[in-house]
Amino acid sequence: MNKTVELCQTLDELKQICLSCQNCELGKTRQRVVFGEGPSDAEIFFLGEAPGAREDETGRPFVGRAGDLLTELFAKAGIDRQRVFITGSCKCRPPKNRNPRKPELNACRPFLERQLAIIKPKVVICSGLVAAHNILDPKARMADVRGRWFDQQHYRILPTYHPAAVLRGTVKAELLVEDFQQVAASLPNV
Ligand code: SF4
């Protein structure tokens, strides 16, 4: 499969392969694959964890309460959600919303890598520790990396909290807005 994925030149081609993927256990229990959505030339790539119940029902990323909050927090920072490509580290929902497991993240990584190669974003926002572990550092601690920039070869990564942490009351919304403002300030066209 990876060879075919690597040959995809557009998000549509990649999505067609992703929608029928059964490369990990999550393919057996999902309702819908959540490929991600947003412009194919987005400057901001927002990387979450994995779909939840609403996302699994609709096939769209961040559409539940956390998604509504994300839209609101982006707007407060001056970022139009429509200009952001939003996806997850795993494209299928883990049962009972458990965290995706390493073999599942590894199986799904070619889709993520190809999305990044096609879109060529300037900034990748890692939302939550699963995303930060997935593409930044498997040992990262949120307290150490949140709100800091990490330069990669083709883009910069900024880890921040997941909006669900705000809904749980463990993180203040203002911290995410601060981080999103940093992203907006780094991109004059956003
Ligand atoms: S999570 Fe990714 S690798 Fe696993 S079945 Fe879904 S699309 Fe395929």
Short mmCIF file of C-alpha atoms and ligand atoms in Angstrom, two decimals:
data_model
loop_
_atom_site.label_atom_id
_atom_site.label_comp_id
_atom_site.label_asym_id
_atom_site.label_seq_id
_atom_site.Cartn_x
_atom_site.Cartn_y
_atom_site.Cartn_z
CA MET A 1 0.00 0.00 0.00
CA ASN A 2 2.75 2.45 0.89
CA LYS A 3 4.08 2.48 -2.64
CA THR A 4 0.67 3.50 -3.97
CA VAL A 5 0.28 6.13 -1.26
CA GLU A 6 3.68 7.58 -2.07
CA LEU A 7 2.67 7.97 -5.72
CA CYS A 8 -0.42 10.05 -4.93
CA GLN A 9 -0.07 13.58 -6.24
CA THR A 10 -3.34 15.01 -4.91
CA LEU A 11 -5.35 14.83 -1.72
CA ASP A 12 -8.28 13.36 -3.66
CA GLU A 13 -6.17 10.44 -4.92
CA LEU A 14 -4.85 9.84 -1.42
CA LYS A 15 -8.31 10.05 0.12
CA GLN A 16 -9.67 7.41 -2.25
CA ILE A 17 -7.05 4.94 -0.99
CA CYS A 18 -7.53 5.95 2.63
CA LEU A 19 -11.31 5.48 2.55
CA SER A 20 -10.96 1.74 1.94
CA CYS A 21 -7.90 1.17 4.15
CA GLN A 22 -7.83 -1.86 6.43
CA ASN A 23 -4.18 -1.65 7.40
CA CYS A 24 -4.79 -1.76 11.14
CA GLU A 25 -7.34 -3.05 13.64
CA LEU A 26 -9.24 0.24 13.67
CA GLY A 27 -10.48 -0.47 10.17
CA LYS A 28 -12.69 -3.24 11.57
CA THR A 29 -14.63 -1.09 14.01
CA ARG A 30 -14.86 2.34 12.41
CA GLN A 31 -18.01 3.61 10.74
CA ARG A 32 -16.31 6.22 8.56
CA VAL A 33 -12.70 7.01 7.76
CA VAL A 34 -11.91 10.59 8.76
CA PHE A 35 -9.32 11.60 6.19
CA GLY A 36 -9.25 15.28 7.16
CA GLU A 37 -10.37 18.42 5.38
CA GLY A 38 -9.14 21.82 4.37
CA PRO A 39 -7.35 23.51 1.48
CA SER A 40 -4.73 21.49 -0.39
CA ASP A 41 -2.36 24.47 -0.07
CA ALA A 42 -3.10 25.29 3.58
CA GLU A 43 -0.30 27.08 5.42
CA ILE A 44 -1.50 25.64 8.73
CA PHE A 45 -1.85 21.89 9.26
CA PHE A 46 -3.70 21.02 12.46
CA LEU A 47 -2.91 17.53 13.70
CA GLY A 48 -5.11 15.92 16.34
CA GLU A 49 -5.27 12.47 17.80
CA ALA A 50 -8.00 10.28 16.26
CA PRO A 51 -11.71 10.60 15.46
CA GLY A 52 -14.30 10.56 18.22
CA ALA A 53 -17.93 9.45 18.00
CA ARG A 54 -19.26 12.44 16.03
CA GLU A 55 -16.32 12.36 13.65
CA ASP A 56 -16.82 8.62 13.13
CA GLU A 57 -20.49 9.22 12.31
CA THR A 58 -19.91 12.10 9.94
CA GLY A 59 -16.50 11.32 8.42
CA ARG A 60 -15.37 14.88 9.26
CA PRO A 61 -12.61 15.98 11.67
CA PHE A 62 -13.29 18.02 14.82
CA VAL A 63 -17.06 18.35 14.48
CA GLY A 64 -18.11 17.58 18.06
CA ARG A 65 -17.94 19.94 21.03
CA ALA A 66 -14.15 20.05 20.84
CA GLY A 67 -14.47 20.96 17.16
CA ASP A 68 -16.86 23.83 17.85
CA LEU A 69 -14.50 25.09 20.51
CA LEU A 70 -11.56 24.80 18.12
CA THR A 71 -13.36 26.97 15.55
CA GLU A 72 -14.06 29.57 18.26
CA LEU A 73 -10.48 29.59 19.57
CA PHE A 74 -9.06 29.89 16.06
CA ALA A 75 -11.37 32.89 15.44
CA LYS A 76 -10.19 34.55 18.67
CA ALA A 77 -6.62 34.23 17.41
CA GLY A 78 -7.55 35.66 13.99
CA ILE A 79 -7.36 32.32 12.16
CA ASP A 80 -10.13 31.30 9.77
CA ARG A 81 -10.71 27.56 10.25
CA GLN A 82 -11.57 27.26 6.55
CA ARG A 83 -7.94 28.02 5.75
CA VAL A 84 -6.54 25.25 7.95
CA PHE A 85 -6.12 21.60 6.98
CA ILE A 86 -7.40 19.56 9.92
CA THR A 87 -6.78 15.86 10.43
CA GLY A 88 -5.83 13.24 13.00
CA SER A 89 -2.80 11.07 13.63
CA CYS A 90 -5.07 8.05 13.04
CA LYS A 91 -7.85 8.33 10.50
CA CYS A 92 -10.21 5.82 12.17
CA ARG A 93 -11.85 5.94 15.58
CA PRO A 94 -10.37 3.77 18.34
CA PRO A 95 -13.09 1.84 20.21
CA LYS A 96 -14.47 3.69 23.25
CA ASN A 97 -12.25 6.67 22.40
CA ARG A 98 -9.11 5.04 23.78
CA ASN A 99 -5.82 6.48 22.60
CA PRO A 100 -4.57 5.07 19.30
CA ARG A 101 -1.88 2.44 19.83
CA LYS A 102 1.60 2.56 18.40
CA PRO A 103 1.01 -0.10 15.68
CA GLU A 104 -2.11 1.82 14.62
CA LEU A 105 -0.25 5.13 14.49
CA ASN A 106 2.55 3.50 12.52
CA ALA A 107 0.11 1.89 10.09
CA CYS A 108 -1.57 5.24 9.49
CA ARG A 109 1.63 7.28 9.24
CA PRO A 110 2.01 6.97 5.43
CA PHE A 111 -1.28 8.83 4.99
CA LEU A 112 -0.13 11.60 7.31
CA GLU A 113 3.27 11.85 5.66
CA ARG A 114 1.72 12.03 2.20
CA GLN A 115 -0.76 14.68 3.33
CA LEU A 116 2.15 16.77 4.58
CA ALA A 117 4.11 16.20 1.36
CA ILE A 118 1.18 17.26 -0.84
CA ILE A 119 0.00 20.23 1.23
CA LYS A 120 3.46 21.53 2.19
CA PRO A 121 2.24 23.54 5.20
CA LYS A 122 4.43 26.15 6.87
CA VAL A 123 3.23 25.29 10.38
CA VAL A 124 2.01 22.05 11.94
CA ILE A 125 0.05 22.53 15.15
CA CYS A 126 0.21 19.35 17.26
CA SER A 127 -2.95 19.25 19.30
CA GLY A 128 -2.38 17.12 22.38
CA LEU A 129 0.32 14.72 23.42
CA VAL A 130 -0.58 11.88 21.04
CA ALA A 131 0.06 14.18 18.07
CA ALA A 132 3.27 15.56 19.60
CA HIS A 133 4.54 12.04 20.31
CA ASN A 134 3.61 10.99 16.80
CA ILE A 135 5.58 13.56 14.82
CA LEU A 136 7.85 15.39 17.25
CA ASP A 137 9.26 13.29 20.06
CA PRO A 138 7.82 10.08 21.53
CA LYS A 139 9.04 11.16 24.97
CA ALA A 140 7.82 14.77 24.84
CA ARG A 141 6.04 16.17 27.90
CA MET A 142 3.37 18.76 27.21
CA ALA A 143 4.70 20.98 30.00
CA ASP A 144 8.05 21.15 28.18
CA VAL A 145 6.95 21.55 24.56
CA ARG A 146 3.66 23.47 24.63
CA GLY A 147 3.85 26.86 22.91
CA ARG A 148 7.43 26.31 21.71
CA TRP A 149 8.56 26.17 18.09
CA PHE A 150 10.38 23.15 16.69
CA ASP A 151 11.93 23.60 13.25
CA GLN A 152 11.79 20.60 10.96
CA GLN A 153 13.18 20.36 7.46
CA HIS A 154 10.03 21.49 5.66
CA TYR A 155 7.82 23.08 8.32
CA ARG A 156 7.73 24.32 11.90
CA ILE A 157 5.87 22.44 14.62
CA LEU A 158 4.07 24.10 17.50
CA PRO A 159 2.60 21.73 20.09
CA THR A 160 -0.34 22.83 22.17
CA TYR A 161 -3.12 21.36 24.25
CA HIS A 162 -6.08 19.50 22.78
CA PRO A 163 -9.36 21.50 22.91
CA ALA A 164 -10.89 18.57 24.81
CA ALA A 165 -8.62 19.50 27.74
CA VAL A 166 -10.38 22.89 27.85
CA LEU A 167 -13.78 21.17 27.85
CA ARG A 168 -12.63 18.95 30.73
CA GLY A 169 -11.59 22.07 32.63
CA THR A 170 -7.95 21.01 32.97
CA VAL A 171 -6.58 23.73 30.68
CA LYS A 172 -7.55 27.39 30.21
CA ALA A 173 -8.83 28.33 26.74
CA GLU A 174 -6.59 31.42 26.79
CA LEU A 175 -3.49 29.21 26.56
CA LEU A 176 -4.64 27.74 23.26
CA VAL A 177 -5.56 31.21 21.98
CA GLU A 178 -2.04 32.40 22.92
CA ASP A 179 -0.51 29.53 20.96
CA PHE A 180 -2.76 30.08 17.96
CA GLN A 181 -1.89 33.81 18.05
CA GLN A 182 1.79 32.85 17.78
CA VAL A 183 0.94 30.82 14.69
CA ALA A 184 -1.10 33.67 13.16
CA ALA A 185 1.71 36.15 13.85
CA SER A 186 4.20 33.90 12.06
CA LEU A 187 2.09 33.76 8.89
CA PRO A 188 1.28 37.18 7.42
CA ASN A 189 -1.17 35.70 4.88
CA VAL A 190 -3.43 33.95 7.39
S1 SF4 B 1 -6.45 4.03 11.21
FE1 SF4 B 1 -5.30 4.46 9.33
S2 SF4 B 1 -4.12 2.56 8.95
FE2 SF4 B 1 -5.77 2.05 10.38
S3 SF4 B 1 -7.45 1.30 9.06
FE3 SF4 B 1 -7.78 3.50 9.44
S4 SF4 B 1 -6.83 4.54 7.70
FE4 SF4 B 1 -6.02 2.45 7.74
#
